[in-house]
């Protein structure tokens, strides 16, 4: 989904085509198994995200000072945010056949992060990579190469949708730099 360039820059995610019916089924089937441990998976995703990309913590006053993964894992606020992230993903996965619902979720998430939290949209691309990495490691029997490819396409579509919301919200330059 992302291609690293020199000096740590990330190419913008290009809009992939729509998901095929087969890809939707693979995503939904794999998600049904992941969602059984969604809170733990969400915490693992956010901890990896914050450890590997510490500048992303600047947007979280309740846990931006945390350095140790163990402390992050125990944070009630981090757990709550992880639950919100996984709930949003769940809504997207459950709504793959409802373009209006998907657009509504992306608009809500994008506007909140652009306008209220002032989060650079690059973090959605980074988080997408972390999601794929953590789910692939934690659910090796479920996230096969073919399933990972479908998830990559879904998350790229999500990033493009959120980037469009940022643009509508008045962000004039979408950053492409990564730490």
mmCIF file with all atom_site columns, C-alpha atoms in Angstrom:
data_model
loop_
_atom_site.group_PDB
_atom_site.id
_atom_site.type_symbol
_atom_site.label_atom_id
_atom_site.label_alt_id
_atom_site.label_comp_id
_atom_site.label_asym_id
_atom_site.label_entity_id
_atom_site.label_seq_id
_atom_site.pdbx_PDB_ins_code
_atom_site.Cartn_x
_atom_site.Cartn_y
_atom_site.Cartn_z
_atom_site.occupancy
_atom_site.B_iso_or_equiv
_atom_site.pdbx_formal_charge
_atom_site.auth_seq_id
_atom_site.auth_comp_id
_atom_site.auth_asym_id
_atom_site.auth_atom_id
_atom_site.pdbx_PDB_model_num
ATOM 1   C CA . UNK A 1 1   ? 0.000   0.000   0.000  1.00 0.00 ? 1   UNK A CA 1
ATOM 2   C CA . UNK A 1 2   ? 2.801   2.406   0.822  1.00 0.00 ? 2   UNK A CA 1
ATOM 3   C CA . UNK A 1 3   ? 6.103   2.668   -0.901 1.00 0.00 ? 3   UNK A CA 1
ATOM 4   C CA . UNK A 1 4   ? 8.974   4.112   1.060  1.00 0.00 ? 4   UNK A CA 1
ATOM 5   C CA . UNK A 1 5   ? 11.079  6.637   -0.798 1.00 0.00 ? 5   UNK A CA 1
ATOM 6   C CA . UNK A 1 6   ? 14.403  8.166   0.086  1.00 0.00 ? 6   UNK A CA 1
ATOM 7   C CA . UNK A 1 7   ? 14.476  10.305  3.215  1.00 0.00 ? 7   UNK A CA 1
ATOM 8   C CA . UNK A 1 8   ? 11.539  8.394   4.661  1.00 0.00 ? 8   UNK A CA 1
ATOM 9   C CA . UNK A 1 9   ? 8.845   9.895   2.433  1.00 0.00 ? 9   UNK A CA 1
ATOM 10  C CA . UNK A 1 10  ? 5.780   7.865   1.599  1.00 0.00 ? 10  UNK A CA 1
ATOM 11  C CA . UNK A 1 11  ? 4.035   7.966   -1.759 1.00 0.00 ? 11  UNK A CA 1
ATOM 12  C CA . UNK A 1 12  ? 0.405   8.942   -1.640 1.00 0.00 ? 12  UNK A CA 1
ATOM 13  C CA . UNK A 1 13  ? -1.865  5.922   -1.774 1.00 0.00 ? 13  UNK A CA 1
ATOM 14  C CA . UNK A 1 14  ? -3.454  5.627   -5.177 1.00 0.00 ? 14  UNK A CA 1
ATOM 15  C CA . UNK A 1 15  ? -7.154  4.853   -5.355 1.00 0.00 ? 15  UNK A CA 1
ATOM 16  C CA . UNK A 1 16  ? -7.484  1.142   -6.017 1.00 0.00 ? 16  UNK A CA 1
ATOM 17  C CA . UNK A 1 17  ? -10.502 -0.236  -7.775 1.00 0.00 ? 17  UNK A CA 1
ATOM 18  C CA . UNK A 1 18  ? -13.566 -1.385  -5.901 1.00 0.00 ? 18  UNK A CA 1
ATOM 19  C CA . UNK A 1 19  ? -13.429 -4.605  -3.941 1.00 0.00 ? 19  UNK A CA 1
ATOM 20  C CA . UNK A 1 20  ? -14.578 -7.703  -5.765 1.00 0.00 ? 20  UNK A CA 1
ATOM 21  C CA . UNK A 1 21  ? -17.246 -9.913  -4.224 1.00 0.00 ? 21  UNK A CA 1
ATOM 22  C CA . UNK A 1 22  ? -14.551 -12.491 -3.446 1.00 0.00 ? 22  UNK A CA 1
ATOM 23  C CA . UNK A 1 23  ? -12.420 -9.857  -1.670 1.00 0.00 ? 23  UNK A CA 1
ATOM 24  C CA . UNK A 1 24  ? -15.417 -8.693  0.363  1.00 0.00 ? 24  UNK A CA 1
ATOM 25  C CA . UNK A 1 25  ? -16.115 -12.250 1.495  1.00 0.00 ? 25  UNK A CA 1
ATOM 26  C CA . UNK A 1 26  ? -12.454 -12.834 2.421  1.00 0.00 ? 26  UNK A CA 1
ATOM 27  C CA . UNK A 1 27  ? -12.370 -9.609  4.430  1.00 0.00 ? 27  UNK A CA 1
ATOM 28  C CA . UNK A 1 28  ? -15.649 -10.316 6.199  1.00 0.00 ? 28  UNK A CA 1
ATOM 29  C CA . UNK A 1 29  ? -14.770 -13.954 6.945  1.00 0.00 ? 29  UNK A CA 1
ATOM 30  C CA . UNK A 1 30  ? -11.352 -13.046 8.337  1.00 0.00 ? 30  UNK A CA 1
ATOM 31  C CA . UNK A 1 31  ? -12.782 -10.113 10.288 1.00 0.00 ? 31  UNK A CA 1
ATOM 32  C CA . UNK A 1 32  ? -15.380 -12.357 11.959 1.00 0.00 ? 32  UNK A CA 1
ATOM 33  C CA . UNK A 1 33  ? -12.491 -14.283 13.521 1.00 0.00 ? 33  UNK A CA 1
ATOM 34  C CA . UNK A 1 34  ? -10.393 -11.191 14.324 1.00 0.00 ? 34  UNK A CA 1
ATOM 35  C CA . UNK A 1 35  ? -13.375 -9.411  15.873 1.00 0.00 ? 35  UNK A CA 1
ATOM 36  C CA . UNK A 1 36  ? -13.661 -12.150 18.516 1.00 0.00 ? 36  UNK A CA 1
ATOM 37  C CA . UNK A 1 37  ? -10.542 -10.583 20.095 1.00 0.00 ? 37  UNK A CA 1
ATOM 38  C CA . UNK A 1 38  ? -11.011 -7.075  18.762 1.00 0.00 ? 38  UNK A CA 1
ATOM 39  C CA . UNK A 1 39  ? -10.120 -5.217  21.956 1.00 0.00 ? 39  UNK A CA 1
ATOM 40  C CA . UNK A 1 40  ? -6.799  -7.039  22.366 1.00 0.00 ? 40  UNK A CA 1
ATOM 41  C CA . UNK A 1 41  ? -6.057  -6.718  18.650 1.00 0.00 ? 41  UNK A CA 1
ATOM 42  C CA . UNK A 1 42  ? -6.883  -3.009  18.766 1.00 0.00 ? 42  UNK A CA 1
ATOM 43  C CA . UNK A 1 43  ? -4.553  -2.437  21.708 1.00 0.00 ? 43  UNK A CA 1
ATOM 44  C CA . UNK A 1 44  ? -1.770  -4.369  19.970 1.00 0.00 ? 44  UNK A CA 1
ATOM 45  C CA . UNK A 1 45  ? -2.265  -2.258  16.837 1.00 0.00 ? 45  UNK A CA 1
ATOM 46  C CA . UNK A 1 46  ? -2.144  1.061   18.689 1.00 0.00 ? 46  UNK A CA 1
ATOM 47  C CA . UNK A 1 47  ? 0.816   0.066   20.858 1.00 0.00 ? 47  UNK A CA 1
ATOM 48  C CA . UNK A 1 48  ? 2.796   -0.954  17.762 1.00 0.00 ? 48  UNK A CA 1
ATOM 49  C CA . UNK A 1 49  ? 1.718   2.280   16.033 1.00 0.00 ? 49  UNK A CA 1
ATOM 50  C CA . UNK A 1 50  ? 2.846   4.465   18.952 1.00 0.00 ? 50  UNK A CA 1
ATOM 51  C CA . UNK A 1 51  ? 6.097   2.576   19.534 1.00 0.00 ? 51  UNK A CA 1
ATOM 52  C CA . UNK A 1 52  ? 7.117   2.584   15.866 1.00 0.00 ? 52  UNK A CA 1
ATOM 53  C CA . UNK A 1 53  ? 5.779   6.082   15.096 1.00 0.00 ? 53  UNK A CA 1
ATOM 54  C CA . UNK A 1 54  ? 6.104   8.025   18.362 1.00 0.00 ? 54  UNK A CA 1
ATOM 55  C CA . UNK A 1 55  ? 5.172   11.360  16.783 1.00 0.00 ? 55  UNK A CA 1
ATOM 56  C CA . UNK A 1 56  ? 1.651   9.969   16.404 1.00 0.00 ? 56  UNK A CA 1
ATOM 57  C CA . UNK A 1 57  ? 1.239   10.194  20.202 1.00 0.00 ? 57  UNK A CA 1
ATOM 58  C CA . UNK A 1 58  ? 1.251   13.998  20.055 1.00 0.00 ? 58  UNK A CA 1
ATOM 59  C CA . UNK A 1 59  ? -2.495  13.944  19.365 1.00 0.00 ? 59  UNK A CA 1
ATOM 60  C CA . UNK A 1 60  ? -3.339  12.036  22.564 1.00 0.00 ? 60  UNK A CA 1
ATOM 61  C CA . UNK A 1 61  ? -2.975  14.109  25.715 1.00 0.00 ? 61  UNK A CA 1
ATOM 62  C CA . UNK A 1 62  ? -3.850  11.179  27.984 1.00 0.00 ? 62  UNK A CA 1
ATOM 63  C CA . UNK A 1 63  ? -1.045  8.898   26.847 1.00 0.00 ? 63  UNK A CA 1
ATOM 64  C CA . UNK A 1 64  ? 1.377   10.911  24.725 1.00 0.00 ? 64  UNK A CA 1
ATOM 65  C CA . UNK A 1 65  ? 3.901   10.816  27.581 1.00 0.00 ? 65  UNK A CA 1
ATOM 66  C CA . UNK A 1 66  ? 3.952   6.998   27.720 1.00 0.00 ? 66  UNK A CA 1
ATOM 67  C CA . UNK A 1 67  ? 7.091   5.343   26.406 1.00 0.00 ? 67  UNK A CA 1
ATOM 68  C CA . UNK A 1 68  ? 6.847   1.737   27.568 1.00 0.00 ? 68  UNK A CA 1
ATOM 69  C CA . UNK A 1 69  ? 4.596   -0.675  25.646 1.00 0.00 ? 69  UNK A CA 1
ATOM 70  C CA . UNK A 1 70  ? 3.506   -2.303  28.908 1.00 0.00 ? 70  UNK A CA 1
ATOM 71  C CA . UNK A 1 71  ? 2.299   1.039   30.260 1.00 0.00 ? 71  UNK A CA 1
ATOM 72  C CA . UNK A 1 72  ? 0.422   1.715   27.009 1.00 0.00 ? 72  UNK A CA 1
ATOM 73  C CA . UNK A 1 73  ? -1.243  -1.708  27.156 1.00 0.00 ? 73  UNK A CA 1
ATOM 74  C CA . UNK A 1 74  ? -2.598  -0.913  30.618 1.00 0.00 ? 74  UNK A CA 1
ATOM 75  C CA . UNK A 1 75  ? -3.877  2.578   29.732 1.00 0.00 ? 75  UNK A CA 1
ATOM 76  C CA . UNK A 1 76  ? -7.655  2.856   30.012 1.00 0.00 ? 76  UNK A CA 1
ATOM 77  C CA . UNK A 1 77  ? -7.652  5.765   27.563 1.00 0.00 ? 77  UNK A CA 1
ATOM 78  C CA . UNK A 1 78  ? -5.607  3.833   24.997 1.00 0.00 ? 78  UNK A CA 1
ATOM 79  C CA . UNK A 1 79  ? -7.927  0.850   25.384 1.00 0.00 ? 79  UNK A CA 1
ATOM 80  C CA . UNK A 1 80  ? -10.946 3.103   24.790 1.00 0.00 ? 80  UNK A CA 1
ATOM 81  C CA . UNK A 1 81  ? -9.413  4.560   21.652 1.00 0.00 ? 81  UNK A CA 1
ATOM 82  C CA . UNK A 1 82  ? -8.434  1.099   20.423 1.00 0.00 ? 82  UNK A CA 1
ATOM 83  C CA . UNK A 1 83  ? -12.048 0.037   20.891 1.00 0.00 ? 83  UNK A CA 1
ATOM 84  C CA . UNK A 1 84  ? -13.240 3.046   18.839 1.00 0.00 ? 84  UNK A CA 1
ATOM 85  C CA . UNK A 1 85  ? -10.769 2.216   16.050 1.00 0.00 ? 85  UNK A CA 1
ATOM 86  C CA . UNK A 1 86  ? -11.879 -1.401  15.936 1.00 0.00 ? 86  UNK A CA 1
ATOM 87  C CA . UNK A 1 87  ? -15.557 -0.416  16.055 1.00 0.00 ? 87  UNK A CA 1
ATOM 88  C CA . UNK A 1 88  ? -15.040 1.893   13.063 1.00 0.00 ? 88  UNK A CA 1
ATOM 89  C CA . UNK A 1 89  ? -13.264 -0.922  11.201 1.00 0.00 ? 89  UNK A CA 1
ATOM 90  C CA . UNK A 1 90  ? -16.092 -3.271  12.119 1.00 0.00 ? 90  UNK A CA 1
ATOM 91  C CA . UNK A 1 91  ? -18.646 -0.843  10.702 1.00 0.00 ? 91  UNK A CA 1
ATOM 92  C CA . UNK A 1 92  ? -16.649 -0.575  7.467  1.00 0.00 ? 92  UNK A CA 1
ATOM 93  C CA . UNK A 1 93  ? -16.346 -4.345  7.122  1.00 0.00 ? 93  UNK A CA 1
ATOM 94  C CA . UNK A 1 94  ? -20.029 -4.912  7.886  1.00 0.00 ? 94  UNK A CA 1
ATOM 95  C CA . UNK A 1 95  ? -20.966 -2.205  5.361  1.00 0.00 ? 95  UNK A CA 1
ATOM 96  C CA . UNK A 1 96  ? -18.898 -3.284  2.384  1.00 0.00 ? 96  UNK A CA 1
ATOM 97  C CA . UNK A 1 97  ? -22.068 -3.603  0.281  1.00 0.00 ? 97  UNK A CA 1
ATOM 98  C CA . UNK A 1 98  ? -23.403 -0.218  1.419  1.00 0.00 ? 98  UNK A CA 1
ATOM 99  C CA . UNK A 1 99  ? -21.358 2.560   -0.204 1.00 0.00 ? 99  UNK A CA 1
ATOM 100 C CA . UNK A 1 100 ? -23.397 5.284   1.518  1.00 0.00 ? 100 UNK A CA 1
ATOM 101 C CA . UNK A 1 101 ? -22.693 3.828   4.955  1.00 0.00 ? 101 UNK A CA 1
ATOM 102 C CA . UNK A 1 102 ? -18.967 3.469   4.182  1.00 0.00 ? 102 UNK A CA 1
ATOM 103 C CA . UNK A 1 103 ? -18.853 7.086   2.968  1.00 0.00 ? 103 UNK A CA 1
ATOM 104 C CA . UNK A 1 104 ? -20.652 8.206   6.131  1.00 0.00 ? 104 UNK A CA 1
ATOM 105 C CA . UNK A 1 105 ? -18.136 6.444   8.390  1.00 0.00 ? 105 UNK A CA 1
ATOM 106 C CA . UNK A 1 106 ? -15.155 7.827   6.468  1.00 0.00 ? 106 UNK A CA 1
ATOM 107 C CA . UNK A 1 107 ? -16.655 11.316  6.549  1.00 0.00 ? 107 UNK A CA 1
ATOM 108 C CA . UNK A 1 108 ? -17.234 11.139  10.290 1.00 0.00 ? 108 UNK A CA 1
ATOM 109 C CA . UNK A 1 109 ? -13.744 9.823   11.043 1.00 0.00 ? 109 UNK A CA 1
ATOM 110 C CA . UNK A 1 110 ? -12.052 12.144  8.553  1.00 0.00 ? 110 UNK A CA 1
ATOM 111 C CA . UNK A 1 111 ? -13.822 15.313  9.691  1.00 0.00 ? 111 UNK A CA 1
ATOM 112 C CA . UNK A 1 112 ? -13.207 14.593  13.380 1.00 0.00 ? 112 UNK A CA 1
ATOM 113 C CA . UNK A 1 113 ? -9.507  13.956  12.832 1.00 0.00 ? 113 UNK A CA 1
ATOM 114 C CA . UNK A 1 114 ? -9.046  16.865  10.410 1.00 0.00 ? 114 UNK A CA 1
ATOM 115 C CA . UNK A 1 115 ? -11.062 19.534  12.183 1.00 0.00 ? 115 UNK A CA 1
ATOM 116 C CA . UNK A 1 116 ? -11.279 18.608  15.848 1.00 0.00 ? 116 UNK A CA 1
ATOM 117 C CA . UNK A 1 117 ? -8.000  16.774  16.401 1.00 0.00 ? 117 UNK A CA 1
ATOM 118 C CA . UNK A 1 118 ? -5.875  18.321  13.616 1.00 0.00 ? 118 UNK A CA 1
ATOM 119 C CA . UNK A 1 119 ? -4.265  14.963  12.794 1.00 0.00 ? 119 UNK A CA 1
ATOM 120 C CA . UNK A 1 120 ? -2.123  14.844  9.679  1.00 0.00 ? 120 UNK A CA 1
ATOM 121 C CA . UNK A 1 121 ? -3.757  12.354  7.269  1.00 0.00 ? 121 UNK A CA 1
ATOM 122 C CA . UNK A 1 122 ? -0.413  10.599  6.771  1.00 0.00 ? 122 UNK A CA 1
ATOM 123 C CA . UNK A 1 123 ? -1.125  8.791   10.019 1.00 0.00 ? 123 UNK A CA 1
ATOM 124 C CA . UNK A 1 124 ? -4.052  6.930   8.468  1.00 0.00 ? 124 UNK A CA 1
ATOM 125 C CA . UNK A 1 125 ? -1.720  5.469   5.846  1.00 0.00 ? 125 UNK A CA 1
ATOM 126 C CA . UNK A 1 126 ? 0.795   4.552   8.514  1.00 0.00 ? 126 UNK A CA 1
ATOM 127 C CA . UNK A 1 127 ? -1.872  3.038   10.752 1.00 0.00 ? 127 UNK A CA 1
ATOM 128 C CA . UNK A 1 128 ? -3.174  0.974   7.834  1.00 0.00 ? 128 UNK A CA 1
ATOM 129 C CA . UNK A 1 129 ? 0.248   -0.613  7.444  1.00 0.00 ? 129 UNK A CA 1
ATOM 130 C CA . UNK A 1 130 ? 0.412   -1.329  11.163 1.00 0.00 ? 130 UNK A CA 1
ATOM 131 C CA . UNK A 1 131 ? -3.054  -2.916  11.079 1.00 0.00 ? 131 UNK A CA 1
ATOM 132 C CA . UNK A 1 132 ? -1.969  -5.261  8.294  1.00 0.00 ? 132 UNK A CA 1
ATOM 133 C CA . UNK A 1 133 ? 1.284   -6.083  10.067 1.00 0.00 ? 133 UNK A CA 1
ATOM 134 C CA . UNK A 1 134 ? -0.274  -6.836  13.457 1.00 0.00 ? 134 UNK A CA 1
ATOM 135 C CA . UNK A 1 135 ? -3.226  -8.805  12.101 1.00 0.00 ? 135 UNK A CA 1
ATOM 136 C CA . UNK A 1 136 ? -0.909  -10.793 9.841  1.00 0.00 ? 136 UNK A CA 1
ATOM 137 C CA . UNK A 1 137 ? 1.300   -11.706 12.803 1.00 0.00 ? 137 UNK A CA 1
ATOM 138 C CA . UNK A 1 138 ? -1.496  -12.371 15.292 1.00 0.00 ? 138 UNK A CA 1
ATOM 139 C CA . UNK A 1 139 ? -3.787  -14.305 12.942 1.00 0.00 ? 139 UNK A CA 1
ATOM 140 C CA . UNK A 1 140 ? -1.396  -16.225 10.697 1.00 0.00 ? 140 UNK A CA 1
ATOM 141 C CA . UNK A 1 141 ? -3.921  -18.967 9.969  1.00 0.00 ? 141 UNK A CA 1
ATOM 142 C CA . UNK A 1 142 ? -6.539  -16.413 8.863  1.00 0.00 ? 142 UNK A CA 1
ATOM 143 C CA . UNK A 1 143 ? -4.579  -13.643 7.138  1.00 0.00 ? 143 UNK A CA 1
ATOM 144 C CA . UNK A 1 144 ? -3.144  -15.483 4.161  1.00 0.00 ? 144 UNK A CA 1
ATOM 145 C CA . UNK A 1 145 ? -1.384  -13.640 1.341  1.00 0.00 ? 145 UNK A CA 1
ATOM 146 C CA . UNK A 1 146 ? -4.631  -13.493 -0.635 1.00 0.00 ? 146 UNK A CA 1
ATOM 147 C CA . UNK A 1 147 ? -6.612  -12.206 2.360  1.00 0.00 ? 147 UNK A CA 1
ATOM 148 C CA . UNK A 1 148 ? -3.883  -9.666  3.154  1.00 0.00 ? 148 UNK A CA 1
ATOM 149 C CA . UNK A 1 149 ? -4.102  -8.422  -0.423 1.00 0.00 ? 149 UNK A CA 1
ATOM 150 C CA . UNK A 1 150 ? -7.854  -7.863  -0.028 1.00 0.00 ? 150 UNK A CA 1
ATOM 151 C CA . UNK A 1 151 ? -7.281  -6.032  3.269  1.00 0.00 ? 151 UNK A CA 1
ATOM 152 C CA . UNK A 1 152 ? -4.592  -3.901  1.627  1.00 0.00 ? 152 UNK A CA 1
ATOM 153 C CA . UNK A 1 153 ? -7.077  -2.867  -1.034 1.00 0.00 ? 153 UNK A CA 1
ATOM 154 C CA . UNK A 1 154 ? -9.768  -2.081  1.564  1.00 0.00 ? 154 UNK A CA 1
ATOM 155 C CA . UNK A 1 155 ? -7.401  0.001   3.686  1.00 0.00 ? 155 UNK A CA 1
ATOM 156 C CA . UNK A 1 156 ? -6.082  1.849   0.620  1.00 0.00 ? 156 UNK A CA 1
ATOM 157 C CA . UNK A 1 157 ? -9.663  2.700   -0.312 1.00 0.00 ? 157 UNK A CA 1
ATOM 158 C CA . UNK A 1 158 ? -10.239 3.838   3.273  1.00 0.00 ? 158 UNK A CA 1
ATOM 159 C CA . UNK A 1 159 ? -7.175  6.118   3.168  1.00 0.00 ? 159 UNK A CA 1
ATOM 160 C CA . UNK A 1 160 ? -8.254  7.606   -0.158 1.00 0.00 ? 160 UNK A CA 1
ATOM 161 C CA . UNK A 1 161 ? -11.752 8.214   1.184  1.00 0.00 ? 161 UNK A CA 1
ATOM 162 C CA . UNK A 1 162 ? -10.403 9.904   4.307  1.00 0.00 ? 162 UNK A CA 1
ATOM 163 C CA . UNK A 1 163 ? -7.962  11.982  2.214  1.00 0.00 ? 163 UNK A CA 1
ATOM 164 C CA . UNK A 1 164 ? -10.931 13.204  0.147  1.00 0.00 ? 164 UNK A CA 1
ATOM 165 C CA . UNK A 1 165 ? -12.732 14.209  3.349  1.00 0.00 ? 165 UNK A CA 1
ATOM 166 C CA . UNK A 1 166 ? -9.634  16.106  4.503  1.00 0.00 ? 166 UNK A CA 1
ATOM 167 C CA . UNK A 1 167 ? -9.556  17.953  1.194  1.00 0.00 ? 167 UNK A CA 1
ATOM 168 C CA . UNK A 1 168 ? -13.250 18.837  1.523  1.00 0.00 ? 168 UNK A CA 1
ATOM 169 C CA . UNK A 1 169 ? -12.568 20.028  5.076  1.00 0.00 ? 169 UNK A CA 1
ATOM 170 C CA . UNK A 1 170 ? -10.004 22.501  3.797  1.00 0.00 ? 170 UNK A CA 1
ATOM 171 C CA . UNK A 1 171 ? -6.686  20.728  4.162  1.00 0.00 ? 171 UNK A CA 1
ATOM 172 C CA . UNK A 1 172 ? -4.776  22.135  1.197  1.00 0.00 ? 172 UNK A CA 1
ATOM 173 C CA . UNK A 1 173 ? -1.650  20.015  1.395  1.00 0.00 ? 173 UNK A CA 1
ATOM 174 C CA . UNK A 1 174 ? -1.691  16.380  2.352  1.00 0.00 ? 174 UNK A CA 1
ATOM 175 C CA . UNK A 1 175 ? 1.637   15.562  3.943  1.00 0.00 ? 175 UNK A CA 1
ATOM 176 C CA . UNK A 1 176 ? 3.538   12.583  2.661  1.00 0.00 ? 176 UNK A CA 1
ATOM 177 C CA . UNK A 1 177 ? 6.422   12.564  5.088  1.00 0.00 ? 177 UNK A CA 1
ATOM 178 C CA . UNK A 1 178 ? 6.941   9.905   7.717  1.00 0.00 ? 178 UNK A CA 1
ATOM 179 C CA . UNK A 1 179 ? 9.355   9.905   10.633 1.00 0.00 ? 179 UNK A CA 1
#
